[in-house]
mmCIF file of C-alpha atoms and ligand atoms in Angstrom:
data_model
loop_
_atom_site.group_PDB
_atom_site.id
_atom_site.type_symbol
_atom_site.label_atom_id
_atom_site.label_comp_id
_atom_site.label_asym_id
_atom_site.label_seq_id
_atom_site.Cartn_x
_atom_site.Cartn_y
_atom_site.Cartn_z
ATOM 1 C CA MET H 22 0.000 0.000 0.000
ATOM 2 C CA MET H 23 0.951 3.667 0.390
ATOM 3 C CA ALA H 24 4.301 3.210 2.137
ATOM 4 C CA GLY H 25 5.536 0.869 -0.554
ATOM 5 C CA ILE H 26 4.660 2.951 -3.616
ATOM 6 C CA ASN H 27 7.510 3.015 -6.097
ATOM 7 C CA ALA H 28 8.170 3.096 -9.837
ATOM 8 C CA GLN H 29 6.735 -0.396 -10.329
ATOM 9 C CA THR H 30 3.438 0.181 -8.483
ATOM 10 C CA ARG H 31 0.397 -0.766 -10.587
ATOM 11 C CA LEU H 32 -2.665 1.490 -10.437
ATOM 12 C CA TYR H 33 -6.208 0.144 -9.942
ATOM 13 C CA GLY H 34 -9.394 2.017 -9.137
ATOM 14 C CA VAL H 35 -13.144 2.463 -9.136
ATOM 15 C CA PHE H 36 -14.961 4.673 -11.659
ATOM 16 C CA GLY H 37 -18.341 6.003 -10.554
ATOM 17 C CA ASP H 38 -20.278 9.068 -9.501
ATOM 18 C CA PRO H 39 -20.608 9.360 -6.566
ATOM 19 C CA VAL H 40 -17.667 7.332 -5.207
ATOM 20 C CA ALA H 41 -16.690 9.276 -2.099
ATOM 21 C CA HIS H 42 -18.298 6.661 0.179
ATOM 22 C CA SER H 43 -17.110 3.600 -1.728
ATOM 23 C CA LEU H 44 -15.890 0.744 0.469
ATOM 24 C CA SER H 45 -13.819 -0.694 -2.389
ATOM 25 C CA PRO H 46 -10.562 1.308 -2.016
ATOM 26 C CA ALA H 47 -10.017 0.276 1.606
ATOM 27 C CA MET H 48 -11.026 -3.316 0.858
ATOM 28 C CA HIS H 49 -8.778 -3.771 -2.192
ATOM 29 C CA ASN H 50 -5.792 -1.897 -0.703
ATOM 30 C CA ARG H 51 -5.962 -4.143 2.358
ATOM 31 C CA ALA H 52 -6.029 -7.161 0.070
ATOM 32 C CA PHE H 53 -3.075 -5.948 -2.023
ATOM 33 C CA ALA H 54 -1.091 -5.214 1.132
ATOM 34 C CA HIS H 55 -1.960 -8.574 2.667
ATOM 35 C CA ILE H 56 -0.618 -10.613 -0.245
ATOM 36 C CA GLY H 57 2.290 -8.229 -0.903
ATOM 37 C CA GLU H 58 1.085 -7.084 -4.330
ATOM 38 C CA ASN H 59 2.775 -3.869 -5.500
ATOM 39 C CA ALA H 60 -0.467 -2.080 -6.350
ATOM 40 C CA VAL H 61 -2.652 0.788 -5.202
ATOM 41 C CA TYR H 62 -6.418 1.278 -5.662
ATOM 42 C CA MET H 63 -8.005 4.748 -5.839
ATOM 43 C CA ALA H 64 -11.547 6.116 -6.173
ATOM 44 C CA PHE H 65 -12.155 8.278 -9.255
ATOM 45 C CA CYS H 66 -15.298 10.396 -9.531
ATOM 46 C CA VAL H 67 -15.908 10.078 -13.273
ATOM 47 C CA GLN H 68 -18.376 11.944 -15.456
ATOM 48 C CA ASP H 69 -17.030 10.985 -18.888
ATOM 49 C CA ILE H 70 -16.565 7.206 -18.882
ATOM 50 C CA GLY H 71 -15.061 7.172 -22.403
ATOM 51 C CA LYS H 72 -12.223 9.453 -21.324
ATOM 52 C CA ALA H 73 -11.732 7.455 -18.140
ATOM 53 C CA VAL H 74 -11.337 4.224 -20.149
ATOM 54 C CA GLU H 75 -8.775 6.018 -22.333
ATOM 55 C CA ALA H 76 -6.914 6.818 -19.117
ATOM 56 C CA VAL H 77 -6.860 3.095 -18.239
ATOM 57 C CA ARG H 78 -5.039 2.557 -21.525
ATOM 58 C CA ALA H 79 -2.807 5.642 -21.199
ATOM 59 C CA PHE H 80 -1.727 4.813 -17.638
ATOM 60 C CA ASP H 81 -1.721 1.063 -18.256
ATOM 61 C CA MET H 82 -3.893 0.595 -15.158
ATOM 62 C CA GLY H 83 -4.141 -3.027 -13.981
ATOM 63 C CA GLY H 84 -7.899 -3.026 -13.649
ATOM 64 C CA VAL H 85 -10.943 -1.036 -12.646
ATOM 65 C CA SER H 86 -14.222 -1.518 -10.786
ATOM 66 C CA VAL H 87 -17.111 0.240 -12.505
ATOM 67 C CA THR H 88 -20.145 1.431 -10.624
ATOM 68 C CA ILE H 89 -23.227 3.634 -10.973
ATOM 69 C CA PRO H 90 -23.893 5.320 -13.391
ATOM 70 C CA HIS H 91 -21.389 3.773 -15.831
ATOM 71 C CA LYS H 92 -22.052 0.002 -15.712
ATOM 72 C CA VAL H 93 -23.914 -0.008 -19.037
ATOM 73 C CA SER H 94 -22.308 2.878 -20.951
ATOM 74 C CA VAL H 95 -18.760 1.621 -20.285
ATOM 75 C CA MET H 96 -19.316 -1.390 -22.542
ATOM 76 C CA GLU H 97 -18.952 0.427 -25.871
ATOM 77 C CA HIS H 98 -15.472 1.638 -24.868
ATOM 78 C CA LEU H 99 -14.014 -1.817 -24.178
ATOM 79 C CA ASP H 100 -12.372 -4.311 -26.551
ATOM 80 C CA GLU H 101 -14.468 -7.217 -25.309
ATOM 81 C CA VAL H 102 -17.365 -7.936 -22.948
ATOM 82 C CA ASP H 103 -17.609 -11.508 -21.638
ATOM 83 C CA GLU H 104 -20.731 -13.681 -21.817
ATOM 84 C CA THR H 105 -21.863 -13.205 -18.212
ATOM 85 C CA ALA H 106 -21.541 -9.423 -18.372
ATOM 86 C CA ARG H 107 -23.442 -9.409 -21.660
ATOM 87 C CA ALA H 108 -26.225 -11.449 -20.042
ATOM 88 C CA MET H 109 -26.250 -8.957 -17.154
ATOM 89 C CA GLY H 110 -26.274 -6.034 -19.582
ATOM 90 C CA ALA H 111 -23.768 -4.512 -17.165
ATOM 91 C CA VAL H 112 -20.001 -4.448 -16.587
ATOM 92 C CA ASN H 113 -18.657 -3.885 -13.069
ATOM 93 C CA THR H 114 -15.038 -4.892 -13.715
ATOM 94 C CA ILE H 115 -12.430 -3.993 -16.347
ATOM 95 C CA ILE H 116 -9.438 -6.268 -16.808
ATOM 96 C CA ASN H 117 -6.392 -4.970 -18.645
ATOM 97 C CA ASP H 118 -4.590 -7.841 -20.319
ATOM 98 C CA GLN H 119 -1.560 -6.289 -22.005
ATOM 99 C CA GLY H 120 -3.560 -3.375 -23.342
ATOM 100 C CA ARG H 121 -6.673 -5.363 -24.234
ATOM 101 C CA LEU H 122 -9.590 -4.279 -22.038
ATOM 102 C CA THR H 123 -12.245 -6.872 -21.160
ATOM 103 C CA GLY H 124 -15.474 -6.114 -19.287
ATOM 104 C CA LYS H 125 -16.763 -8.657 -16.777
ATOM 105 C CA ASN H 126 -19.402 -8.772 -14.052
ATOM 106 C CA SER H 127 -18.447 -10.168 -10.639
ATOM 107 C CA ASP H 128 -21.896 -9.895 -9.011
ATOM 108 C CA CYS H 129 -23.007 -13.397 -10.098
ATOM 109 C CA ALA H 130 -19.877 -15.034 -8.753
ATOM 110 C CA GLY H 131 -20.148 -12.912 -5.599
ATOM 111 C CA ALA H 132 -23.684 -14.068 -4.842
ATOM 112 C CA VAL H 133 -22.860 -17.702 -5.584
ATOM 113 C CA LYS H 134 -19.743 -17.772 -3.380
ATOM 114 C CA ALA H 135 -21.576 -16.054 -0.518
ATOM 115 C CA ILE H 136 -24.315 -18.710 -0.561
ATOM 116 C CA LEU H 137 -21.944 -21.651 -1.126
ATOM 117 C CA GLU H 138 -20.335 -20.770 2.220
ATOM 118 C CA LYS H 139 -23.559 -22.006 3.858
ATOM 119 C CA THR H 140 -25.187 -24.492 1.486
ATOM 120 C CA PRO H 141 -24.850 -26.317 -1.834
ATOM 121 C CA ILE H 142 -27.072 -24.769 -4.531
ATOM 122 C CA ASP H 143 -27.475 -27.595 -7.055
ATOM 123 C CA GLY H 144 -31.021 -28.979 -7.054
ATOM 124 C CA LYS H 145 -32.273 -26.578 -4.369
ATOM 125 C CA ASP H 146 -35.491 -24.576 -4.679
ATOM 126 C CA VAL H 147 -34.540 -20.898 -4.517
ATOM 127 C CA VAL H 148 -36.731 -17.817 -4.102
ATOM 128 C CA VAL H 149 -35.268 -14.489 -5.194
ATOM 129 C CA LEU H 150 -37.194 -11.392 -4.120
ATOM 130 C CA GLY H 151 -36.837 -8.531 -6.617
ATOM 131 C CA ALA H 152 -36.374 -8.046 -10.341
ATOM 132 C CA GLY H 153 -33.783 -5.260 -10.668
ATOM 133 C CA GLY H 154 -30.097 -5.418 -11.562
ATOM 134 C CA ALA H 155 -29.074 -7.169 -8.355
ATOM 135 C CA ALA H 156 -31.799 -9.808 -8.772
ATOM 136 C CA ARG H 157 -30.690 -10.425 -12.365
ATOM 137 C CA ALA H 158 -27.120 -11.225 -11.263
ATOM 138 C CA ILE H 159 -28.240 -13.440 -8.390
ATOM 139 C CA VAL H 160 -30.833 -15.375 -10.413
ATOM 140 C CA TYR H 161 -28.376 -15.902 -13.269
ATOM 141 C CA GLY H 162 -25.632 -17.092 -10.922
ATOM 142 C CA LEU H 163 -27.839 -19.436 -8.874
ATOM 143 C CA LYS H 164 -29.446 -20.922 -11.976
ATOM 144 C CA GLU H 165 -25.997 -21.597 -13.441
ATOM 145 C CA GLN H 166 -25.201 -23.539 -10.246
ATOM 146 C CA GLY H 167 -28.262 -25.766 -10.694
ATOM 147 C CA GLY H 168 -30.661 -23.872 -8.425
ATOM 148 C CA LYS H 169 -34.389 -24.105 -9.285
ATOM 149 C CA VAL H 170 -35.202 -20.411 -9.079
ATOM 150 C CA THR H 171 -38.523 -18.618 -8.608
ATOM 151 C CA ILE H 172 -38.575 -14.820 -8.869
ATOM 152 C CA VAL H 173 -41.040 -13.031 -6.592
ATOM 153 C CA ASN H 174 -41.604 -9.341 -7.242
ATOM 154 C CA ARG H 175 -44.000 -6.569 -6.224
ATOM 155 C CA THR H 176 -44.547 -5.449 -9.819
ATOM 156 C CA ARG H 177 -45.774 -8.490 -11.723
ATOM 157 C CA GLU H 178 -44.795 -7.313 -15.233
ATOM 158 C CA LYS H 179 -41.204 -6.638 -14.255
ATOM 159 C CA GLY H 180 -40.869 -9.949 -12.431
ATOM 160 C CA GLU H 181 -42.454 -11.926 -15.262
ATOM 161 C CA ALA H 182 -40.220 -10.267 -17.852
ATOM 162 C CA LEU H 183 -37.016 -11.114 -15.966
ATOM 163 C CA ALA H 184 -38.227 -14.659 -15.248
ATOM 164 C CA ALA H 185 -39.020 -15.221 -18.934
ATOM 165 C CA GLU H 186 -35.666 -13.839 -20.038
ATOM 166 C CA LEU H 187 -33.672 -15.981 -17.580
ATOM 167 C CA ARG H 188 -36.005 -18.984 -18.018
ATOM 168 C CA VAL H 189 -37.048 -19.337 -14.384
ATOM 169 C CA ASP H 190 -40.455 -19.285 -12.630
ATOM 170 C CA PHE H 191 -42.336 -16.250 -11.386
ATOM 171 C CA GLN H 192 -44.786 -15.901 -8.491
ATOM 172 C CA PRO H 193 -46.497 -12.763 -7.222
ATOM 173 C CA LEU H 194 -45.688 -11.406 -3.762
ATOM 174 C CA GLU H 195 -49.062 -12.609 -2.405
ATOM 175 C CA ALA H 196 -48.040 -16.223 -3.131
ATOM 176 C CA LEU H 197 -44.805 -15.998 -1.130
ATOM 177 C CA ASP H 198 -46.175 -17.656 1.997
ATOM 178 C CA GLN H 199 -47.102 -20.807 0.048
ATOM 179 C CA LEU H 200 -43.690 -21.258 -1.574
ATOM 180 C CA ALA H 201 -41.404 -23.995 -0.260
ATOM 181 C CA CYS H 202 -37.705 -23.366 -0.752
ATOM 182 C CA GLY H 203 -34.295 -24.113 0.704
ATOM 183 C CA ILE H 204 -32.677 -20.793 -0.194
ATOM 184 C CA VAL H 205 -34.206 -17.308 -0.187
ATOM 185 C CA VAL H 206 -32.527 -14.055 -1.206
ATOM 186 C CA ASN H 207 -33.688 -10.485 -0.717
ATOM 187 C CA ALA H 208 -32.485 -8.683 -3.853
ATOM 188 C CA THR H 209 -34.602 -5.575 -3.213
ATOM 189 C CA SER H 210 -33.589 -2.494 -1.256
ATOM 190 C CA VAL H 211 -36.385 -3.038 1.280
ATOM 191 C CA GLY H 212 -35.081 -2.766 4.860
ATOM 192 C CA MET H 213 -32.173 -0.440 4.039
ATOM 193 C CA VAL H 214 -31.646 2.594 6.259
ATOM 194 C CA PRO H 215 -33.701 4.571 7.081
ATOM 195 C CA ASP H 216 -36.577 2.080 6.623
ATOM 196 C CA VAL H 217 -35.041 -0.510 8.940
ATOM 197 C CA ALA H 218 -38.345 -1.771 10.328
ATOM 198 C CA ARG H 219 -39.447 -3.030 6.908
ATOM 199 C CA SER H 220 -38.953 -6.489 5.424
ATOM 200 C CA PRO H 221 -39.904 -7.791 1.966
ATOM 201 C CA ALA H 222 -41.269 -11.029 3.523
ATOM 202 C CA PRO H 223 -43.581 -11.772 6.463
ATOM 203 C CA ALA H 224 -41.856 -13.431 9.447
ATOM 204 C CA SER H 225 -44.171 -16.452 8.991
ATOM 205 C CA PHE H 226 -42.441 -17.232 5.680
ATOM 206 C CA PHE H 227 -39.176 -18.397 7.295
ATOM 207 C CA LYS H 228 -38.766 -22.094 8.115
ATOM 208 C CA LYS H 229 -35.932 -23.541 10.189
ATOM 209 C CA ASP H 230 -33.921 -25.253 7.439
ATOM 210 C CA MET H 231 -33.793 -22.307 5.005
ATOM 211 C CA VAL H 232 -30.598 -20.451 4.121
ATOM 212 C CA VAL H 233 -31.514 -16.757 3.925
ATOM 213 C CA MET H 234 -29.415 -14.042 2.273
ATOM 214 C CA ASP H 235 -29.890 -10.278 2.159
ATOM 215 C CA ILE H 236 -28.039 -7.935 -0.228
ATOM 216 C CA VAL H 237 -28.730 -4.968 2.058
ATOM 217 C CA TYR H 238 -25.743 -4.202 4.329
ATOM 218 C CA ARG H 239 -26.912 -0.988 5.958
ATOM 219 C CA PRO H 240 -27.884 -2.157 8.543
ATOM 220 C CA LEU H 241 -25.978 -5.438 8.605
ATOM 221 C CA LEU H 242 -28.711 -7.186 10.596
ATOM 222 C CA THR H 243 -31.820 -6.285 8.624
ATOM 223 C CA ARG H 244 -35.345 -7.039 9.771
ATOM 224 C CA PHE H 245 -35.419 -9.734 7.055
ATOM 225 C CA LEU H 246 -32.318 -11.492 8.489
ATOM 226 C CA SER H 247 -33.398 -10.946 12.072
ATOM 227 C CA ASP H 248 -36.785 -12.609 11.394
ATOM 228 C CA ALA H 249 -34.952 -15.438 9.632
ATOM 229 C CA GLN H 250 -32.608 -15.948 12.597
ATOM 230 C CA ASP H 251 -35.577 -15.990 14.973
ATOM 231 C CA ALA H 252 -37.010 -18.841 12.901
ATOM 232 C CA GLY H 253 -33.713 -20.735 13.196
ATOM 233 C CA CYS H 254 -32.492 -20.153 9.613
ATOM 234 C CA ALA H 255 -28.833 -19.884 8.597
ATOM 235 C CA THR H 256 -28.199 -16.374 7.267
ATOM 236 C CA VAL H 257 -25.816 -14.677 4.829
ATOM 237 C CA ASP H 258 -25.509 -10.937 5.334
ATOM 238 C CA GLY H 259 -25.069 -8.194 2.735
ATOM 239 C CA ILE H 260 -21.347 -7.805 3.327
ATOM 240 C CA ALA H 261 -20.770 -11.339 2.057
ATOM 241 C CA MET H 262 -21.903 -10.639 -1.490
ATOM 242 C CA PHE H 263 -20.015 -7.336 -1.568
ATOM 243 C CA VAL H 264 -16.782 -8.942 -0.346
ATOM 244 C CA TYR H 265 -17.052 -11.927 -2.688
ATOM 245 C CA GLN H 266 -17.765 -9.821 -5.771
ATOM 246 C CA GLY H 267 -14.645 -7.831 -4.821
ATOM 247 C CA ALA H 268 -12.723 -11.065 -4.279
ATOM 248 C CA SER H 269 -13.595 -12.218 -7.799
ATOM 249 C CA GLN H 270 -12.338 -8.907 -9.216
ATOM 250 C CA PHE H 271 -9.144 -9.232 -7.193
ATOM 251 C CA GLU H 272 -8.538 -12.777 -8.455
ATOM 252 C CA TRP H 273 -9.161 -11.764 -12.089
ATOM 253 C CA TRP H 274 -6.682 -8.906 -11.731
ATOM 254 C CA THR H 275 -3.892 -10.603 -9.793
ATOM 255 C CA GLY H 276 -4.344 -14.293 -10.596
ATOM 256 C CA LYS H 277 -3.970 -14.931 -6.858
ATOM 257 C CA ASP H 278 -6.423 -16.018 -4.135
ATOM 258 C CA ALA H 279 -8.171 -13.064 -2.528
ATOM 259 C CA PRO H 280 -7.700 -12.724 1.256
ATOM 260 C CA VAL H 281 -11.441 -12.700 1.949
ATOM 261 C CA VAL H 282 -11.111 -12.738 5.751
ATOM 262 C CA GLN H 283 -9.069 -9.527 5.740
ATOM 263 C CA MET H 284 -11.318 -7.961 3.083
ATOM 264 C CA ARG H 285 -14.411 -8.665 5.172
ATOM 265 C CA GLU H 286 -12.738 -7.366 8.320
ATOM 266 C CA THR H 287 -11.935 -4.084 6.526
ATOM 267 C CA VAL H 288 -15.510 -3.637 5.325
ATOM 268 C CA GLU H 289 -16.933 -4.474 8.767
ATOM 269 C CA THR H 290 -14.662 -1.893 10.357
ATOM 270 C CA LEU H 291 -15.755 0.771 7.864
ATOM 271 C CA LEU H 292 -19.387 -0.037 8.529
ATOM 272 C CA GLY H 293 -18.789 0.227 12.264
ATOM 273 C CA GLN H 294 -19.476 -3.407 13.066
ATOM 274 C CA ARG H 295 -16.135 -3.965 14.796
HETATM 275 P P1 LIG P 22 -31.201 -2.744 -8.379
HETATM 276 O O1 LIG P 22 -30.751 -2.578 -9.792
HETATM 277 O O2 LIG P 22 -30.243 -2.180 -7.385
HETATM 278 O O3 LIG P 22 -31.557 -4.156 -8.066
HETATM 279 P P2 LIG P 22 -33.840 -1.675 -8.966
HETATM 280 O O4 LIG P 22 -33.680 -1.958 -10.406
HETATM 281 O O5 LIG P 22 -34.376 -0.359 -8.555
HETATM 282 O O6 LIG P 22 -32.477 -1.811 -8.165
HETATM 283 O O7 LIG P 22 -34.726 -2.855 -8.340
HETATM 284 C C1 LIG P 22 -35.231 -2.752 -7.082
HETATM 285 C C2 LIG P 22 -36.089 -3.975 -6.776
HETATM 286 O O8 LIG P 22 -36.560 -3.791 -5.457
HETATM 287 C C3 LIG P 22 -37.303 -4.107 -7.660
HETATM 288 O O9 LIG P 22 -37.563 -5.474 -7.871
HETATM 289 C C4 LIG P 22 -38.403 -3.456 -6.839
HETATM 290 O O10 LIG P 22 -39.693 -3.956 -7.075
HETATM 291 P P3 LIG P 22 -40.613 -3.350 -8.256
HETATM 292 O O11 LIG P 22 -40.191 -4.012 -9.518
HETATM 293 O O12 LIG P 22 -41.988 -3.689 -7.834
HETATM 294 O O13 LIG P 22 -40.349 -1.853 -8.248
HETATM 295 C C5 LIG P 22 -37.995 -3.872 -5.459
HETATM 296 N N1 LIG P 22 -38.530 -2.936 -4.447
HETATM 297 C C6 LIG P 22 -38.084 -1.705 -4.157
HETATM 298 N N2 LIG P 22 -38.837 -1.148 -3.193
HETATM 299 C C7 LIG P 22 -39.754 -2.071 -2.843
HETATM 300 C C8 LIG P 22 -40.814 -2.117 -1.881
HETATM 301 N N3 LIG P 22 -41.063 -1.078 -1.073
HETATM 302 N N4 LIG P 22 -41.551 -3.240 -1.794
HETATM 303 C C9 LIG P 22 -41.318 -4.302 -2.605
HETATM 304 N N5 LIG P 22 -40.341 -4.317 -3.540
HETATM 305 C C10 LIG P 22 -39.580 -3.226 -3.654
#
């Protein structure tokens, strides 16, 4: 990290607007430092994504995380976009392989790894709440792992459209209580601060043997996860997906195993959980 910067240090970063509160610089710099990689990761508040991608080439940056509002518009500036990112319609990672820039999306892998920590996915019935960008990545990733996914969404048309596109089932929110599943994921923003008393599912929905994941990490213990814990479910909090999507980026960039324990510790500290 900082102390070791020299003429060989490789530059990485995040492009977004806003980025001032991004957790990624601290997380990736800790990871670089932990494995002794001569690299530094900075946050760049970017308005013109085309110019920023030119800078990746000009500075021979090692790689970049891409966030709101550039995940879609960045694609036209890259040399290649891989199959998963094309299916997502969004790139959140740029890899620079000797001047050739490839766009990838680490959200699918992040969701899958976070859940695999607690349960196998293959053959399991999975309910994903939500039909936005986060739900798309999670449904795609879990289906690829052999999960039998049902999307449940407040707005029927949006849920049905995503389910049809990804070839999974759809059920309306009212049917949630009748659905049996082994894995359930909240991929909506319901329960995020300041609306911490809200949950996208009634407490009666949770059964003891379910594995329950929330993408919301502010607060870390959402109403959704708290209700699930009360019912005896195993839970996966919102930091897990964030850390694992970052770990996938890190592994694509460095070719080395990401130090996920240290990455998680850094994020927990920033969020005031330690
Ligand atoms: P993202 O790309 O981050 O996933 P998004 O595209 O805005 O965000 O999607 C948000 C998801 O949360 C949607 O599925 C949305 O449901 P609708 O399609 O009905 O809008 C869901 N969502 C947001 N607020 C909600 C609420 N109060 N109750 C139920 N679902 C909600």
